């Protein structure tokens, strides 16, 4: 294997069904239902997916949802704000743990 | 052919008259200004791995349409010329302020009206360029309104801010002309990316003026329609959903109202074709169009109920065929508006090509499109 990530994996995602067609079918049916228009619009869900894609740092997802967000009518400013939401939560998640550190320090330090 | 007066052309050249993020292919003497060369470039894209090898006729045949014929003629679309106060990057007409030659003259306008009288078309759809810049535009609108036709003006919005166009919104309102105006996005970012800096603010000002004379309030006599092309190599989104978001967004942020939104895909023609090539998107965009073919779109395609007349009076199945110089096919003659024969035209076969996939690529090719299910 020359490289771990290959762009052509994205359009061939369905091939994951080779090892277990039933599980793949269930997953893709679920996936489709999740992204259908519901209480949240398809555009809003695509922005959430874009933010999560940056949190899990999945290049496939970033590729798919950058295009999907544009197609659903979001612009670069809106998409960038979504990525900053992911960034803020990531950063905040580290920083809030600083209070655990603070507790430990207060307990053992003079 | 009508030469537009030189002082009015100078007025169009500046940025204050309308944004110009590029210049016309024609002005740059680009090979892509030739329709034949555009067709060659499209043919050079390897789509052999796509359904029916991206052969549009074969694709139609696969759903049982062996000969693709028009339905009843409803829309008489007249492209009055290529003159425009803007030079947008995605323009399929290659319009601009330098296109002073290709504008419909009075004799051809009158030939259009005589032809119109031989049809039952209920709508006259005026496009360009910026159609308002043609010296015979108001005459043509008056004559169509007098005939009881529903008239559509395909307006770039910014043209309404030119000093000599100040009275146009009210003039349109008095005649019940529907305004279909181009706005790629309800926010500034994508609008200015496609149509040039400052376009969004000018467009909002023009929309305010249209609202002020009664457009955009649900009155069928003052219908204000927005038309959105995606600002890039992706398909138009869900029209109904976008309309809701745009209505809320424009009202909240700018106090502007409109009646409906139409979302159209960009056609791989002229300056959009140039952009696709230069940005390295042509191959992928053509694949997207072909793979998103939606058979349900065929019955309602505009080429089936529309006739498209060019500034020089030639006849086409649609405005896109017009830009590619693909004339209506009639046995033994090149059809011209002077010799308009509705019976003969009704028997014609619609001319198609790879570009037609732009109109049949269905909305809703969502992220699922990336999944080889």
Coordinates of C-alpha atoms in Angstrom, one line a residue:
Chain A
X1 CA 0.0 0.0 0.0
X2 CA 1.7 3.2 -1.2
X3 CA -0.5 5.5 0.8
X4 CA -3.2 5.1 3.4
X5 CA -5.6 7.7 2.0
X6 CA -6.9 7.5 -1.6
X7 CA -9.4 9.9 -3.1
X8 CA -11.0 7.2 -5.1
X9 CA -12.2 5.5 -1.9
X10 CA -14.9 8.1 -1.5
X11 CA -16.9 7.3 -4.6
X12 CA -16.4 3.6 -3.9
X13 CA -17.5 3.7 -0.3
X14 CA -20.2 1.2 -1.1
X15 CA -17.6 -1.5 -1.6
X16 CA -17.4 -1.8 2.2
X17 CA -20.5 -4.1 1.7
X18 CA -18.2 -6.8 0.3
X19 CA -17.5 -8.3 3.7
X20 CA -21.0 -7.8 5.1
X21 CA -23.8 -6.7 2.7
X22 CA -26.4 -6.7 5.5
X23 CA -24.5 -4.4 7.8
X24 CA -23.5 -2.1 4.9
X25 CA -27.2 -1.9 3.8
X26 CA -28.3 -1.0 7.3
X27 CA -25.6 1.6 7.7
X28 CA -26.3 3.3 4.4
X29 CA -30.0 3.2 5.0
X30 CA -29.5 4.8 8.4
X31 CA -27.0 7.3 6.9
X32 CA -29.5 8.4 4.3
X33 CA -32.2 8.8 6.9
X34 CA -30.0 10.9 9.1
X35 CA -29.3 13.3 6.4
X36 CA -32.8 13.6 5.1
X37 CA -34.7 16.9 5.5
X38 CA -36.2 16.8 9.0
X39 CA -36.5 19.1 12.0
X40 CA -33.1 20.3 10.8
X41 CA -32.7 21.2 7.1
X42 CA -30.4 19.4 4.8
X43 CA -28.2 22.5 4.7
X44 CA -27.9 22.7 8.5
X45 CA -27.1 19.0 8.7
X46 CA -24.4 19.5 6.1
X47 CA -22.8 22.3 8.1
X48 CA -22.9 20.1 11.2
X49 CA -21.3 17.3 9.3
X50 CA -18.6 19.7 8.0
X51 CA -17.8 20.7 11.6
X52 CA -17.7 17.1 12.8
X53 CA -15.6 16.1 9.8
X54 CA -12.9 18.6 11.0
X55 CA -13.2 17.3 14.5
X56 CA -12.6 13.7 13.4
X57 CA -10.2 15.0 10.8
X58 CA -11.5 12.8 8.0
X59 CA -10.3 13.9 4.6
X60 CA -13.1 12.0 2.9
X61 CA -15.7 13.7 4.9
X62 CA -14.1 17.1 4.5
X63 CA -14.1 16.6 0.7
X64 CA -17.7 15.4 0.6
X65 CA -19.2 18.0 2.9
X66 CA -17.3 21.0 1.6
X67 CA -19.0 20.3 -1.7
X68 CA -22.3 19.3 -0.1
X69 CA -22.4 22.6 1.9
X70 CA -21.8 24.7 -1.2
X71 CA -24.5 22.8 -3.1
X72 CA -27.0 23.2 -0.3
X73 CA -26.5 26.9 -0.5
X74 CA -24.0 27.7 2.2
X75 CA -21.1 30.1 1.4
X76 CA -17.5 30.1 2.5
X77 CA -18.1 32.5 5.5
X78 CA -20.8 30.2 6.9
X79 CA -18.7 27.1 6.3
X80 CA -15.7 28.7 8.0
X81 CA -17.8 29.6 11.0
X82 CA -18.9 26.0 11.3
X83 CA -15.2 24.9 11.3
X84 CA -14.5 27.5 14.0
X85 CA -17.3 26.0 16.1
X86 CA -15.6 22.6 15.9
X87 CA -12.3 24.3 16.7
X88 CA -13.7 26.2 19.7
X89 CA -15.2 23.0 21.1
X90 CA -12.0 21.1 20.6
X91 CA -10.0 23.9 22.3
X92 CA -12.6 24.4 25.0
X93 CA -12.6 20.7 25.7
X94 CA -8.9 20.8 26.4
X95 CA -9.1 24.0 28.4
X96 CA -12.0 22.9 30.7
X97 CA -9.8 19.9 31.7
X98 CA -7.5 22.5 33.1
X99 CA -9.8 22.8 36.1
X100 CA -9.0 19.1 36.9
X101 CA -5.4 20.1 36.8
X102 CA -6.2 23.0 39.1
X103 CA -7.9 20.7 41.6
X104 CA -4.9 18.4 41.6
X105 CA -2.5 21.2 42.0
X106 CA -4.5 22.7 44.9
X107 CA -4.7 19.4 46.6
X108 CA -1.0 18.5 46.6
X109 CA 0.8 21.8 46.3
X110 CA 1.5 24.2 49.1
Chain B
X1 CA -27.7 44.9 -36.5
X2 CA -27.9 48.1 -34.5
X3 CA -25.0 50.1 -33.3
X4 CA -25.6 51.4 -29.8
X5 CA -24.6 55.1 -29.4
X6 CA -21.0 55.6 -28.4
X7 CA -21.8 57.9 -25.4
X8 CA -24.1 55.3 -23.9
X9 CA -21.4 52.6 -24.4
X10 CA -18.8 54.7 -22.6
X11 CA -21.2 54.9 -19.7
X12 CA -21.3 51.1 -19.4
X13 CA -17.5 50.6 -19.4
X14 CA -16.8 51.9 -15.9
X15 CA -17.0 49.8 -12.7
X16 CA -19.6 52.2 -11.3
X17 CA -22.0 51.0 -14.1
X18 CA -21.6 47.4 -13.0
X19 CA -18.8 45.1 -11.8
X20 CA -16.4 43.5 -14.3
X21 CA -14.5 40.7 -12.7
X22 CA -13.3 39.6 -16.2
X23 CA -13.6 40.8 -19.8
X24 CA -15.4 39.1 -22.7
X25 CA -13.8 36.2 -24.6
X26 CA -14.5 38.2 -27.7
X27 CA -12.5 41.2 -26.5
X28 CA -9.6 39.0 -25.5
X29 CA -9.8 37.2 -28.9
X30 CA -9.9 33.9 -27.0
X31 CA -10.4 30.8 -29.1
X32 CA -13.3 30.0 -26.8
X33 CA -15.3 32.9 -28.3
X34 CA -16.0 30.5 -31.2
X35 CA -19.0 28.2 -30.6
X36 CA -17.4 25.6 -32.8
X37 CA -14.3 25.5 -30.6
X38 CA -16.4 25.3 -27.4
X39 CA -18.2 22.2 -28.8
X40 CA -14.8 20.7 -29.7
X41 CA -13.6 21.3 -26.1
X42 CA -16.6 19.7 -24.7
X43 CA -16.2 16.7 -27.0
X44 CA -12.6 16.3 -25.9
X45 CA -13.7 15.6 -22.3
X46 CA -13.4 11.8 -21.8
X47 CA -16.8 10.7 -20.4
X48 CA -16.6 7.1 -21.8
X49 CA -16.9 5.7 -18.2
X50 CA -20.3 7.6 -17.5
X51 CA -23.8 6.2 -18.2
X52 CA -24.4 5.9 -22.0
X53 CA -21.0 7.4 -22.6
X54 CA -22.6 10.8 -21.9
X55 CA -24.4 10.6 -25.3
X56 CA -27.5 12.7 -24.7
X57 CA -29.5 11.1 -27.6
X58 CA -28.7 7.6 -26.3
X59 CA -29.7 8.7 -22.8
X60 CA -33.1 9.9 -24.0
X61 CA -33.5 6.7 -26.1
X62 CA -32.9 4.6 -23.0
X63 CA -36.1 6.0 -21.5
X64 CA -38.0 5.4 -24.7
X65 CA -37.6 8.8 -26.4
X66 CA -36.3 8.0 -29.9
X67 CA -37.1 11.4 -31.4
X68 CA -37.1 14.4 -29.2
X69 CA -39.8 16.8 -30.3
X70 CA -41.2 20.1 -28.9
X71 CA -44.6 20.3 -27.1
X72 CA -46.9 23.2 -27.5
X73 CA -45.1 26.6 -27.9
X74 CA -45.7 28.6 -24.7
X75 CA -42.7 30.8 -24.4
X76 CA -41.3 33.1 -27.1
X77 CA -37.8 33.9 -25.9
X78 CA -36.0 36.8 -27.5
X79 CA -32.4 37.4 -26.9
X80 CA -32.1 41.1 -27.9
X81 CA -28.3 41.2 -27.8
X82 CA -25.1 40.7 -26.0
X83 CA -24.5 44.3 -24.6
X84 CA -24.2 44.4 -20.9
X85 CA -23.1 46.7 -18.1
X86 CA -21.5 43.8 -16.3
X87 CA -19.0 41.0 -17.3
X88 CA -19.7 38.1 -14.9
X89 CA -17.3 35.2 -14.8
X90 CA -20.0 32.6 -15.5
X91 CA -21.8 34.3 -18.4
X92 CA -22.8 31.8 -21.1
X93 CA -23.6 34.6 -23.5
X94 CA -20.1 36.2 -23.3
X95 CA -21.9 39.5 -22.8
X96 CA -20.2 42.8 -21.9
X97 CA -20.0 46.5 -22.6
X98 CA -17.9 45.8 -25.7
X99 CA -20.6 43.8 -27.4
X100 CA -22.0 46.8 -29.3
X101 CA -22.5 45.1 -32.6
X102 CA -24.7 42.2 -31.7
X103 CA -28.0 43.9 -30.8
X104 CA -31.4 43.4 -32.4
X105 CA -32.5 46.1 -34.8
X106 CA -36.0 47.4 -35.2
X107 CA -36.7 45.4 -38.4
X108 CA -35.9 42.1 -36.5
X109 CA -38.0 43.3 -33.5
X110 CA -40.9 43.8 -35.8
X111 CA -40.4 40.4 -37.5
X112 CA -40.5 38.9 -34.0
X113 CA -43.8 40.6 -33.3
X114 CA -45.3 39.4 -36.6
X115 CA -44.1 35.9 -35.7
X116 CA -45.5 36.1 -32.2
X117 CA -48.9 37.0 -33.7
X118 CA -48.9 33.6 -35.5
X119 CA -48.4 31.6 -32.3
X120 CA -50.4 30.9 -29.2
X121 CA -47.4 31.6 -26.9
X122 CA -48.7 33.3 -23.8
X123 CA -45.3 34.5 -22.6
X124 CA -42.5 36.6 -24.1
X125 CA -39.2 36.1 -22.3
X126 CA -36.7 38.9 -22.9
X127 CA -33.1 38.2 -22.3
X128 CA -29.6 39.4 -23.3
X129 CA -27.0 40.7 -22.3
X130 CA -28.8 43.2 -20.3
X131 CA -32.0 43.4 -22.5
X132 CA -32.9 46.8 -21.1
X133 CA -29.9 48.3 -23.0
X134 CA -31.3 47.6 -26.4
X135 CA -32.6 50.8 -27.9
X136 CA -35.8 49.1 -28.9
X137 CA -36.4 47.3 -25.6
X138 CA -39.3 49.5 -24.4
X139 CA -41.0 49.4 -27.8
X140 CA -40.8 45.6 -27.8
X141 CA -42.2 45.4 -24.2
X142 CA -45.1 47.8 -25.0
X143 CA -46.0 45.8 -28.2
X144 CA -46.0 42.5 -26.3
X145 CA -48.1 43.9 -23.4
X146 CA -50.6 45.4 -25.9
X147 CA -51.0 41.9 -27.3
X148 CA -51.9 40.6 -23.9
X149 CA -48.7 38.6 -23.4
X150 CA -47.1 37.9 -20.1
X151 CA -43.7 39.7 -20.4
X152 CA -40.6 38.6 -18.5
X153 CA -37.5 40.8 -18.3
X154 CA -34.4 38.8 -17.4
X155 CA -32.6 41.5 -15.4
X156 CA -29.1 41.7 -13.9
X157 CA -30.5 44.2 -11.3
X158 CA -27.5 46.5 -11.4
X159 CA -28.6 47.9 -14.8
X160 CA -31.6 49.4 -13.0
X161 CA -29.2 51.8 -11.2
X162 CA -27.9 53.4 -14.4
X163 CA -29.0 57.0 -14.5
X164 CA -31.1 56.6 -17.6
X165 CA -32.9 53.5 -16.2
X166 CA -34.1 55.2 -13.0
X167 CA -37.8 55.1 -14.1
X168 CA -37.7 51.5 -15.2
X169 CA -39.0 49.8 -12.0
X170 CA -42.1 51.9 -12.1
X171 CA -42.4 51.6 -15.9
X172 CA -42.3 47.8 -15.5
X173 CA -44.8 47.9 -12.6
X174 CA -47.3 49.8 -14.7
X175 CA -47.2 47.1 -17.4
X176 CA -47.2 44.1 -15.2
X177 CA -43.8 42.9 -16.4
X178 CA -42.4 40.0 -14.4
X179 CA -38.8 40.6 -13.4
X180 CA -36.5 37.5 -13.2
X181 CA -33.3 38.8 -11.8
X182 CA -30.0 37.1 -11.3
X183 CA -28.7 36.8 -7.8
X184 CA -26.3 33.9 -7.1
X185 CA -26.7 34.0 -3.4
X186 CA -28.7 35.8 -0.7
X187 CA -25.4 36.7 1.0
X188 CA -22.6 38.9 -0.3
X189 CA -19.8 36.4 -0.4
X190 CA -20.8 34.2 -3.3
X191 CA -22.6 36.9 -5.1
X192 CA -19.5 39.1 -5.5
X193 CA -17.3 36.1 -6.2
X194 CA -19.3 35.3 -9.3
X195 CA -20.5 38.7 -10.5
X196 CA -17.8 41.0 -9.1
X197 CA -17.1 43.3 -6.1
X198 CA -20.0 45.6 -5.2
X199 CA -22.6 43.6 -7.1
X200 CA -24.4 42.4 -4.0
X201 CA -24.9 45.9 -2.6
X202 CA -26.1 47.3 -6.0
X203 CA -28.4 44.3 -6.3
X204 CA -30.0 44.9 -2.9
X205 CA -30.5 48.6 -3.8
X206 CA -32.2 47.5 -7.1
X207 CA -34.4 45.0 -5.2
X208 CA -35.4 47.8 -2.8
X209 CA -36.5 50.0 -5.7
X210 CA -38.5 47.1 -7.1
X211 CA -40.1 46.5 -3.7
X212 CA -40.9 50.2 -3.5
X213 CA -43.1 50.0 -6.6
X214 CA -45.0 46.9 -5.5
X215 CA -42.8 44.0 -6.6
X216 CA -42.2 41.0 -4.4
X217 CA -45.4 41.2 -2.4
X218 CA -47.4 38.3 -3.9
X219 CA -49.1 40.5 -6.5
X220 CA -49.2 38.4 -9.7
X221 CA -49.0 41.6 -11.7
X222 CA -45.8 42.6 -10.0
X223 CA -44.0 39.3 -9.8
X224 CA -40.3 39.4 -8.6
X225 CA -38.4 36.2 -9.2
X226 CA -34.8 35.6 -8.2
X227 CA -32.7 33.3 -10.2
X228 CA -29.6 31.7 -8.7
X229 CA -26.7 30.0 -10.4
X230 CA -24.2 28.2 -8.1
X231 CA -21.0 30.2 -7.7
X232 CA -18.8 27.3 -8.8
X233 CA -18.5 23.8 -10.1
X234 CA -21.4 22.2 -8.2
X235 CA -25.1 21.8 -8.8
X236 CA -27.9 24.0 -7.7
X237 CA -29.4 23.1 -4.4
X238 CA -33.0 22.3 -3.4
X239 CA -35.0 25.2 -4.8
X240 CA -37.9 25.1 -2.4
X241 CA -35.7 24.9 0.7
X242 CA -33.4 27.6 -0.6
X243 CA -36.4 29.9 -1.3
X244 CA -37.4 29.7 2.4
X245 CA -33.9 30.5 3.6
X246 CA -33.4 33.3 1.1
X247 CA -36.7 34.9 1.9
X248 CA -35.9 34.8 5.6
X249 CA -32.3 36.0 5.1
X250 CA -33.0 38.9 2.7
X251 CA -36.0 40.1 4.8
X252 CA -34.0 39.9 8.1
X253 CA -30.7 41.4 6.9
X254 CA -31.8 43.8 4.2
X255 CA -35.6 44.2 4.5
X256 CA -36.0 43.0 0.9
X257 CA -38.8 40.7 -0.4
X258 CA -39.3 38.6 -3.5
X259 CA -41.9 36.1 -4.7
X260 CA -40.1 33.0 -5.8
X261 CA -36.6 31.6 -6.4
X262 CA -35.5 29.6 -9.4
X263 CA -32.2 27.6 -9.0
X264 CA -30.4 26.8 -12.2
X265 CA -27.2 24.8 -13.0
X266 CA -24.4 26.6 -14.8
X267 CA -24.0 25.5 -18.4
X268 CA -20.5 24.5 -19.6
X269 CA -20.6 27.2 -22.2
X270 CA -18.6 30.3 -23.0
X271 CA -17.1 32.0 -19.9
X272 CA -18.2 29.3 -17.5
X273 CA -16.5 26.8 -19.8
X274 CA -13.4 28.9 -19.7
X275 CA -13.5 29.0 -15.9
X276 CA -14.0 25.3 -15.7
X277 CA -11.0 24.7 -17.9
X278 CA -8.8 27.2 -16.1
X279 CA -9.7 26.0 -12.6
X280 CA -9.2 22.3 -13.5
X281 CA -12.9 21.5 -12.8
X282 CA -14.2 20.7 -16.3
X283 CA -13.8 16.9 -16.2
X284 CA -15.3 16.5 -12.7
X285 CA -18.1 19.0 -13.4
X286 CA -19.1 17.1 -16.6
X287 CA -19.1 13.8 -14.7
X288 CA -21.3 15.4 -12.0
X289 CA -23.8 16.6 -14.7
X290 CA -24.0 13.3 -16.5
X291 CA -24.2 11.2 -13.3
X292 CA -26.9 13.4 -11.9
X293 CA -29.1 12.8 -15.0
X294 CA -32.7 12.9 -13.8
X295 CA -35.2 11.4 -16.3
X296 CA -38.1 13.2 -14.6
X297 CA -36.7 16.5 -15.9
X298 CA -37.1 15.7 -19.6
X299 CA -40.8 16.4 -20.1
X300 CA -40.6 19.9 -18.6
X301 CA -37.4 21.0 -20.3
X302 CA -37.6 24.6 -21.6
X303 CA -36.5 23.5 -25.1
X304 CA -39.9 21.7 -25.4
X305 CA -42.1 24.7 -24.9
X306 CA -39.8 27.6 -25.9
X307 CA -38.5 29.0 -29.1
X308 CA -35.3 31.1 -28.8
X309 CA -34.7 34.0 -31.2
X310 CA -31.2 35.5 -31.5
X311 CA -30.4 39.2 -32.0
X312 CA -30.0 38.6 -35.7
X313 CA -33.3 36.7 -36.0
X314 CA -32.1 33.2 -36.2
X315 CA -34.1 30.5 -34.4
X316 CA -32.9 28.0 -31.8
X317 CA -34.4 25.4 -29.4
X318 CA -33.0 27.3 -26.4
X319 CA -30.7 30.1 -25.4
X320 CA -27.9 27.6 -24.7
X321 CA -28.1 26.1 -28.2
X322 CA -28.1 29.7 -29.4
X323 CA -24.8 30.4 -27.8
X324 CA -23.3 27.3 -29.3
X325 CA -24.7 28.3 -32.7
X326 CA -26.8 25.1 -32.9
X327 CA -29.8 26.3 -35.0
X328 CA -33.2 24.7 -35.1
X329 CA -33.1 21.9 -37.6
X330 CA -35.7 22.2 -40.4
X331 CA -35.5 20.3 -43.7
X332 CA -33.8 22.2 -46.4
X333 CA -33.5 25.6 -44.8
X334 CA -31.9 27.7 -42.0
X335 CA -34.9 29.0 -40.1
X336 CA -35.2 32.8 -39.7
X337 CA -37.8 34.8 -37.9
X338 CA -38.6 36.6 -41.2
X339 CA -39.9 33.3 -42.6
X340 CA -41.6 32.1 -39.4
X341 CA -43.7 29.0 -40.0
X342 CA -45.1 27.6 -36.7
X343 CA -46.5 24.4 -38.4
X344 CA -43.1 23.5 -39.8
X345 CA -41.3 24.4 -36.6
X346 CA -43.7 22.2 -34.5
X347 CA -42.4 19.2 -36.5
X348 CA -38.8 19.8 -35.9
X349 CA -36.5 17.6 -33.8
X350 CA -34.8 19.4 -30.9
X351 CA -31.0 19.7 -31.3
X352 CA -29.1 18.2 -28.3
X353 CA -25.6 17.7 -27.2
X354 CA -23.4 17.0 -24.2
X355 CA -24.2 20.4 -22.7
X356 CA -27.9 19.3 -22.4
X357 CA -26.9 17.3 -19.3
X358 CA -26.7 20.7 -17.5
X359 CA -30.5 21.0 -17.7
X360 CA -31.2 17.4 -16.7
X361 CA -28.9 17.2 -13.7
X362 CA -31.5 16.8 -11.0
X363 CA -31.5 18.7 -7.7
X364 CA -30.9 16.4 -4.7
X365 CA -27.7 14.8 -5.9
X366 CA -26.6 15.0 -2.2
X367 CA -23.7 13.5 -0.5
X368 CA -25.3 10.2 -1.3
X369 CA -24.0 10.9 -4.8
X370 CA -20.6 10.2 -3.6
X371 CA -21.6 6.8 -2.4
X372 CA -21.3 4.0 -4.9
X373 CA -24.4 2.2 -3.5

